[in-house]
mmCIF file of C-alpha atoms in Angstrom:
data_model
loop_
_atom_site.group_PDB
_atom_site.id
_atom_site.type_symbol
_atom_site.label_atom_id
_atom_site.label_comp_id
_atom_site.label_asym_id
_atom_site.label_seq_id
_atom_site.Cartn_x
_atom_site.Cartn_y
_atom_site.Cartn_z
ATOM 1 C CA MET A 1 8.978 14.690 -8.850
ATOM 2 C CA LYS A 2 11.852 13.101 -6.649
ATOM 3 C CA PHE A 3 11.770 12.769 -2.479
ATOM 4 C CA HIS A 4 15.250 12.167 -0.951
ATOM 5 C CA ASP A 5 16.766 11.089 -4.218
ATOM 6 C CA ARG A 6 15.104 7.512 -3.432
ATOM 7 C CA VAL A 7 11.308 7.777 -4.385
ATOM 8 C CA SER A 8 9.843 9.399 -7.764
ATOM 9 C CA VAL A 9 6.288 10.322 -8.183
ATOM 10 C CA THR A 10 4.898 10.944 -11.520
ATOM 11 C CA ILE A 11 1.125 11.913 -12.331
ATOM 12 C CA GLU A 12 -0.633 11.448 -15.159
ATOM 13 C CA ASP A 13 -4.507 11.031 -16.132
ATOM 14 C CA HIS A 14 -5.274 10.923 -12.315
ATOM 15 C CA VAL A 15 -2.985 8.014 -11.598
ATOM 16 C CA ALA A 16 0.082 8.487 -9.626
ATOM 17 C CA HIS A 17 3.122 6.330 -10.118
ATOM 18 C CA VAL A 18 5.181 6.030 -7.016
ATOM 19 C CA LEU A 19 8.537 4.213 -7.752
ATOM 20 C CA LEU A 20 11.108 3.147 -5.390
ATOM 21 C CA ASP A 21 14.282 4.492 -7.241
ATOM 22 C CA ARG A 22 17.430 2.909 -5.651
ATOM 23 C CA ALA A 23 17.920 0.189 -8.474
ATOM 24 C CA ASP A 24 21.601 -0.208 -7.660
ATOM 25 C CA LYS A 25 20.836 -1.588 -4.261
ATOM 26 C CA MET A 26 17.200 -3.422 -5.226
ATOM 27 C CA ASN A 27 15.567 -0.251 -3.571
ATOM 28 C CA ALA A 28 16.644 -1.554 -0.003
ATOM 29 C CA LEU A 29 15.568 0.776 2.858
ATOM 30 C CA ASP A 30 17.896 2.960 4.197
ATOM 31 C CA ASP A 31 17.737 6.400 6.092
ATOM 32 C CA ALA A 32 16.766 8.413 2.933
ATOM 33 C CA MET A 33 14.665 5.777 1.530
ATOM 34 C CA PHE A 34 12.312 5.667 4.539
ATOM 35 C CA GLU A 35 12.205 9.365 4.141
ATOM 36 C CA GLY A 36 11.329 9.484 0.503
ATOM 37 C CA ILE A 37 8.526 6.860 0.943
ATOM 38 C CA VAL A 38 7.188 8.461 3.904
ATOM 39 C CA ALA A 39 7.521 12.099 2.036
ATOM 40 C CA ALA A 40 5.889 10.666 -1.020
ATOM 41 C CA GLY A 41 3.120 9.330 0.786
ATOM 42 C CA SER A 42 2.603 12.629 2.552
ATOM 43 C CA HIS A 43 2.577 14.612 -0.718
ATOM 44 C CA LEU A 44 -0.056 12.234 -2.263
ATOM 45 C CA HIS A 45 -2.599 12.660 0.434
ATOM 46 C CA THR A 46 -3.294 16.176 -0.448
ATOM 47 C CA ALA A 47 -2.385 15.960 -4.123
ATOM 48 C CA LYS A 48 -5.390 16.994 -6.345
ATOM 49 C CA GLY A 49 -6.850 14.966 -8.728
ATOM 50 C CA VAL A 50 -5.185 11.692 -7.886
ATOM 51 C CA ARG A 51 -7.669 8.940 -7.707
ATOM 52 C CA SER A 52 -5.496 5.924 -7.918
ATOM 53 C CA VAL A 53 -1.797 5.194 -6.976
ATOM 54 C CA VAL A 54 0.507 2.434 -8.363
ATOM 55 C CA LEU A 55 3.719 1.521 -6.213
ATOM 56 C CA SER A 56 6.664 -0.170 -8.035
ATOM 57 C CA GLY A 57 10.366 -0.603 -7.727
ATOM 58 C CA ALA A 58 12.784 0.432 -10.114
ATOM 59 C CA GLY A 59 15.495 -2.349 -11.587
ATOM 60 C CA ARG A 60 15.582 -5.764 -10.862
ATOM 61 C CA SER A 61 13.336 -6.022 -7.445
ATOM 62 C CA PHE A 62 10.690 -4.372 -5.819
ATOM 63 C CA CYS A 63 12.239 -3.795 -2.457
ATOM 64 C CA ALA A 64 15.035 -6.185 -0.693
ATOM 65 C CA GLY A 65 13.978 -4.910 2.769
ATOM 66 C CA LEU A 66 16.406 -3.104 5.168
ATOM 67 C CA ASP A 67 19.716 -2.172 4.008
ATOM 68 C CA LEU A 68 22.058 -4.391 5.623
ATOM 69 C CA SER A 69 24.629 -1.615 6.293
ATOM 70 C CA SER A 70 22.017 0.453 8.000
ATOM 71 C CA MET A 71 21.340 -2.428 10.399
ATOM 72 C CA GLY A 72 23.563 -0.801 13.040
ATOM 73 C CA ASN A 73 21.631 2.330 12.832
ATOM 74 C CA THR A 74 19.416 2.543 15.986
ATOM 75 C CA ASP A 75 17.593 5.687 14.270
ATOM 76 C CA ARG A 76 16.077 3.588 11.641
ATOM 77 C CA TRP A 77 12.577 4.713 13.125
ATOM 78 C CA GLY A 78 13.638 8.653 12.969
ATOM 79 C CA SER A 79 14.166 11.390 14.622
ATOM 80 C CA GLY A 80 16.891 10.171 17.107
ATOM 81 C CA GLY A 81 13.991 9.021 19.666
ATOM 82 C CA SER A 82 12.786 5.497 20.615
ATOM 83 C CA LEU A 83 11.237 3.329 18.059
ATOM 84 C CA THR A 84 8.183 3.535 20.418
ATOM 85 C CA ASP A 85 7.711 7.348 19.855
ATOM 86 C CA ARG A 86 4.969 7.692 17.706
ATOM 87 C CA THR A 87 6.191 10.263 15.223
ATOM 88 C CA HIS A 88 3.490 9.938 12.425
ATOM 89 C CA GLY A 89 0.007 9.823 14.026
ATOM 90 C CA ASN A 90 -0.116 5.811 15.320
ATOM 91 C CA ALA A 91 3.201 5.033 13.937
ATOM 92 C CA ASN A 92 6.836 5.495 13.899
ATOM 93 C CA ARG A 93 8.706 6.453 10.607
ATOM 94 C CA ALA A 94 9.452 2.767 9.628
ATOM 95 C CA GLN A 95 5.675 1.635 10.271
ATOM 96 C CA GLN A 96 4.657 4.932 8.278
ATOM 97 C CA ALA A 97 6.644 3.514 5.467
ATOM 98 C CA ALA A 98 4.298 0.900 5.073
ATOM 99 C CA MET A 99 1.011 2.099 6.688
ATOM 100 C CA VAL A 100 0.879 5.423 4.843
ATOM 101 C CA TRP A 101 -0.214 3.579 1.590
ATOM 102 C CA ARG A 102 -3.334 2.156 3.653
ATOM 103 C CA LYS A 103 -4.125 5.704 5.027
ATOM 104 C CA LEU A 104 -4.152 7.499 1.655
ATOM 105 C CA PRO A 105 -7.479 8.240 0.874
ATOM 106 C CA MET A 106 -7.469 6.795 -2.575
ATOM 107 C CA PRO A 107 -6.528 3.173 -3.638
ATOM 108 C CA VAL A 108 -2.808 1.712 -3.863
ATOM 109 C CA ILE A 109 -1.723 -0.823 -6.144
ATOM 110 C CA ALA A 110 1.492 -2.405 -5.491
ATOM 111 C CA ALA A 111 3.340 -4.159 -8.718
ATOM 112 C CA VAL A 112 5.868 -6.312 -7.346
ATOM 113 C CA HIS A 113 8.626 -8.056 -8.944
ATOM 114 C CA GLY A 114 12.297 -9.623 -8.116
ATOM 115 C CA VAL A 115 12.967 -9.367 -4.581
ATOM 116 C CA CYS A 116 10.386 -8.359 -1.799
ATOM 117 C CA PHE A 117 11.843 -9.130 1.622
ATOM 118 C CA GLY A 118 11.334 -8.079 5.329
ATOM 119 C CA GLY A 119 10.325 -4.411 5.258
ATOM 120 C CA GLY A 120 9.882 -4.460 1.561
ATOM 121 C CA LEU A 121 7.078 -7.072 2.118
ATOM 122 C CA GLN A 122 5.634 -4.764 4.850
ATOM 123 C CA VAL A 123 5.598 -1.743 2.436
ATOM 124 C CA MET A 124 3.955 -3.923 -0.413
ATOM 125 C CA SER A 125 1.365 -5.044 2.251
ATOM 126 C CA GLY A 126 0.466 -1.458 2.984
ATOM 127 C CA ALA A 127 -1.177 -1.350 -0.584
ATOM 128 C CA ASP A 128 -4.735 -1.971 -1.100
ATOM 129 C CA ILE A 129 -4.009 -4.297 -4.091
ATOM 130 C CA ARG A 130 -0.826 -6.269 -4.596
ATOM 131 C CA ILE A 131 0.119 -7.530 -7.629
ATOM 132 C CA VAL A 132 2.815 -9.965 -7.720
ATOM 133 C CA ALA A 133 5.092 -11.602 -10.403
ATOM 134 C CA PRO A 134 4.900 -15.282 -10.166
ATOM 135 C CA ASP A 135 8.478 -15.648 -9.989
ATOM 136 C CA ALA A 136 9.049 -13.168 -7.588
ATOM 137 C CA ARG A 137 10.897 -13.815 -4.304
ATOM 138 C CA LEU A 138 9.292 -12.885 -0.593
ATOM 139 C CA ALA A 139 9.905 -13.487 2.549
ATOM 140 C CA VAL A 140 9.088 -12.515 6.237
ATOM 141 C CA MET A 141 12.679 -11.871 6.860
ATOM 142 C CA GLU A 142 13.239 -10.262 10.259
ATOM 143 C CA VAL A 143 13.848 -13.514 12.369
ATOM 144 C CA LYS A 144 16.825 -14.448 10.262
ATOM 145 C CA TRP A 145 18.255 -11.099 11.941
ATOM 146 C CA GLY A 146 16.936 -11.788 15.112
ATOM 147 C CA LEU A 147 14.275 -9.439 14.978
ATOM 148 C CA VAL A 148 10.340 -9.702 14.514
ATOM 149 C CA PRO A 149 8.416 -7.853 11.668
ATOM 150 C CA ASP A 150 7.833 -4.287 12.803
ATOM 151 C CA MET A 151 6.624 -2.006 10.206
ATOM 152 C CA GLY A 152 3.036 -2.558 10.520
ATOM 153 C CA GLY A 153 2.981 -6.009 9.131
ATOM 154 C CA TYR A 154 1.015 -7.452 11.697
ATOM 155 C CA ALA A 155 -1.955 -4.946 11.268
ATOM 156 C CA LEU A 156 -1.847 -4.990 7.420
ATOM 157 C CA TRP A 157 -1.507 -9.104 7.057
ATOM 158 C CA ARG A 158 -4.497 -9.418 9.651
ATOM 159 C CA GLY A 159 -7.451 -10.851 7.670
ATOM 160 C CA ASN A 160 -5.619 -11.582 4.340
ATOM 161 C CA VAL A 161 -3.059 -13.917 5.904
ATOM 162 C CA ARG A 162 -4.120 -17.354 8.122
ATOM 163 C CA ASP A 163 -2.708 -17.223 11.275
ATOM 164 C CA ASP A 164 -0.895 -20.499 11.504
ATOM 165 C CA VAL A 165 0.557 -19.551 7.737
ATOM 166 C CA LEU A 166 1.726 -16.189 9.140
ATOM 167 C CA ARG A 167 3.271 -17.963 12.061
ATOM 168 C CA GLU A 168 5.245 -20.701 10.058
ATOM 169 C CA LEU A 169 6.604 -18.252 7.577
ATOM 170 C CA THR A 170 7.792 -15.646 10.433
ATOM 171 C CA TYR A 171 9.623 -18.017 12.487
ATOM 172 C CA THR A 172 11.397 -19.909 9.678
ATOM 173 C CA HIS A 173 11.893 -16.618 7.323
ATOM 174 C CA ARG A 174 11.161 -19.385 4.471
ATOM 175 C CA GLU A 175 11.074 -17.738 0.902
ATOM 176 C CA PHE A 176 7.982 -17.997 -1.124
ATOM 177 C CA ASN A 177 7.311 -17.165 -4.673
ATOM 178 C CA GLY A 178 4.439 -15.142 -6.040
ATOM 179 C CA THR A 179 1.959 -17.840 -7.003
ATOM 180 C CA GLU A 180 2.307 -18.786 -3.342
ATOM 181 C CA ALA A 181 1.960 -15.356 -2.076
ATOM 182 C CA ALA A 182 -1.275 -15.094 -3.960
ATOM 183 C CA ALA A 183 -2.574 -18.430 -2.577
ATOM 184 C CA LEU A 184 -1.539 -17.752 0.816
ATOM 185 C CA GLY A 185 -2.939 -14.126 0.932
ATOM 186 C CA PHE A 186 0.055 -11.872 0.927
ATOM 187 C CA ALA A 187 -0.790 -11.002 -2.771
ATOM 188 C CA THR A 188 -4.165 -10.115 -4.611
ATOM 189 C CA HIS A 189 -2.977 -11.832 -7.959
ATOM 190 C CA ALA A 190 0.088 -13.275 -9.540
ATOM 191 C CA ASP A 191 0.748 -11.731 -12.843
ATOM 192 C CA ALA A 192 3.761 -12.129 -15.400
ATOM 193 C CA ASP A 193 3.267 -8.336 -16.050
ATOM 194 C CA PRO A 194 2.654 -7.155 -12.597
ATOM 195 C CA LEU A 195 3.318 -3.099 -13.360
ATOM 196 C CA GLY A 196 1.063 -3.345 -16.605
ATOM 197 C CA ARG A 197 -1.673 -5.108 -14.685
ATOM 198 C CA ALA A 198 -1.480 -2.629 -11.850
ATOM 199 C CA MET A 199 -1.526 0.111 -14.341
ATOM 200 C CA ALA A 200 -4.582 -1.010 -16.020
ATOM 201 C CA LEU A 201 -6.349 -1.599 -12.648
ATOM 202 C CA ALA A 202 -5.360 2.023 -11.721
ATOM 203 C CA LYS A 203 -6.705 3.388 -14.813
ATOM 204 C CA GLU A 204 -9.985 1.718 -14.480
ATOM 205 C CA ILE A 205 -10.466 2.996 -10.698
ATOM 206 C CA ALA A 206 -9.634 6.378 -11.776
ATOM 207 C CA SER A 207 -12.534 6.141 -14.225
ATOM 208 C CA LYS A 208 -15.069 5.808 -11.378
ATOM 209 C CA SER A 209 -16.494 8.644 -8.838
ATOM 210 C CA PRO A 210 -13.654 9.511 -6.607
ATOM 211 C CA HIS A 211 -15.941 10.194 -3.780
ATOM 212 C CA ALA A 212 -17.406 6.642 -3.804
ATOM 213 C CA VAL A 213 -14.089 4.893 -4.440
ATOM 214 C CA ARG A 214 -12.759 7.002 -1.410
ATOM 215 C CA GLY A 215 -15.752 6.276 0.844
ATOM 216 C CA ALA A 216 -15.414 2.725 0.086
ATOM 217 C CA LYS A 217 -11.670 2.529 0.846
ATOM 218 C CA LEU A 218 -12.614 4.220 4.271
ATOM 219 C CA LEU A 219 -15.213 1.833 4.988
ATOM 220 C CA THR A 220 -13.111 -0.864 4.252
ATOM 221 C CA ASN A 221 -10.621 0.412 6.564
ATOM 222 C CA ARG A 222 -12.820 1.190 9.444
ATOM 223 C CA THR A 223 -15.105 -1.547 9.556
ATOM 224 C CA VAL A 224 -12.807 -4.041 10.463
ATOM 225 C CA TYR A 225 -12.582 -2.803 13.918
ATOM 226 C CA MET A 226 -16.345 -2.459 14.395
ATOM 227 C CA ASP A 227 -19.266 -4.701 15.714
ATOM 228 C CA GLU A 228 -22.097 -5.228 13.454
ATOM 229 C CA ASP A 229 -24.282 -2.049 14.754
ATOM 230 C CA ALA A 230 -21.365 0.178 14.131
ATOM 231 C CA ILE A 231 -20.920 -1.258 10.564
ATOM 232 C CA LEU A 232 -24.223 -0.995 9.456
ATOM 233 C CA MET A 233 -24.676 2.681 10.917
ATOM 234 C CA ALA A 234 -21.365 3.255 9.102
ATOM 235 C CA GLU A 235 -22.380 2.328 5.920
ATOM 236 C CA SER A 236 -25.599 4.247 6.060
ATOM 237 C CA VAL A 237 -23.611 7.775 6.904
ATOM 238 C CA ALA A 238 -21.445 6.981 4.094
ATOM 239 C CA GLN A 239 -24.407 6.399 1.607
ATOM 240 C CA HIS A 240 -26.100 9.600 2.848
ATOM 241 C CA GLU A 241 -23.103 11.767 2.006
ATOM 242 C CA LEU A 242 -22.983 10.243 -1.543
ATOM 243 C CA MET A 243 -26.760 9.974 -2.665
ATOM 244 C CA TYR A 244 -27.664 12.833 -4.860
ATOM 245 C CA SER A 245 -24.389 14.255 -4.863
ATOM 246 C CA ARG A 246 -22.965 15.831 -8.336
ATOM 247 C CA ASN A 247 -20.357 12.861 -8.842
ATOM 248 C CA GLN A 248 -23.303 10.191 -7.817
ATOM 249 C CA ILE A 249 -25.905 11.615 -10.261
ATOM 250 C CA GLU A 250 -23.115 11.989 -13.033
ATOM 251 C CA ALA A 251 -22.435 8.198 -12.604
ATOM 252 C CA VAL A 252 -26.013 7.310 -13.052
ATOM 253 C CA LYS A 253 -26.680 9.778 -16.064
ATOM 254 C CA ALA A 254 -23.108 8.279 -17.604
ATOM 255 C CA GLY A 255 -24.120 4.793 -17.185
ATOM 256 C CA MET A 256 -27.794 5.347 -18.651
ATOM 257 C CA GLU A 257 -26.379 7.300 -21.440
ATOM 258 C CA LYS A 258 -23.154 4.828 -22.175
ATOM 259 C CA ARG A 259 -20.676 7.705 -22.051
ATOM 260 C CA VAL A 260 -17.601 8.623 -20.185
ATOM 261 C CA ALA A 261 -18.381 9.906 -17.022
ATOM 262 C CA ASP A 262 -17.159 13.792 -15.962
ATOM 263 C CA PHE A 263 -16.374 13.343 -12.546
ATOM 264 C CA VAL A 264 -15.004 16.553 -10.185
ATOM 265 C CA ASP A 265 -12.431 15.478 -7.815
ATOM 266 C CA PRO A 266 -12.445 16.168 -4.070
#
């Protein structure tokens, strides 16, 4: 399935593969790419049977960031309004291109190679898990163009990237590679075959109870904003909803019987 001729989605064995598919421009973010990314995410939000998602880029790179030929387009945030308009829940369109992956109910794994600059880095950061080629080139690029990161990066990097490190890399727009990205918290792992590792991990996640995995993602998303009392209650509520459910019982039976579990999807 193709969205705005820029993003394709294929689904097999409960794993969705989202491909940024503008290889001739290193998947740079123009109007159609923003629309395609947001549309693909919206489609997956309600897609039946999807238990995990892999996000990757076609060709030589994951995403080179904002298409420079679109820089003069003041409507890159969508719909002809102000970038302060909340067109997608708590986000504008450009922010939603990154935040949509964090908002999906199932885990998202980004597989990153080649160039990943600016907005591309923020799209990558929306994933739950980020696997990056050691020789990938990354940068918080916006200050180079007289701008600031504004696609959800500050929300997505919080808790992963140390504050002073983020300040240095933002103020200087210095490039760093995938190995450094993993050390600094932008990436989860550096791997010479990021797509292969992402697919293997996505398949492993897809073999688990989808209700439990979704519950764990929701807890992880929510608890960062909560105090201790609220976290403890949220854990209890989530567990109460899962205990003795069909999939929870099946997980126990399959484990004890040493067989592949037969889960039902949400």
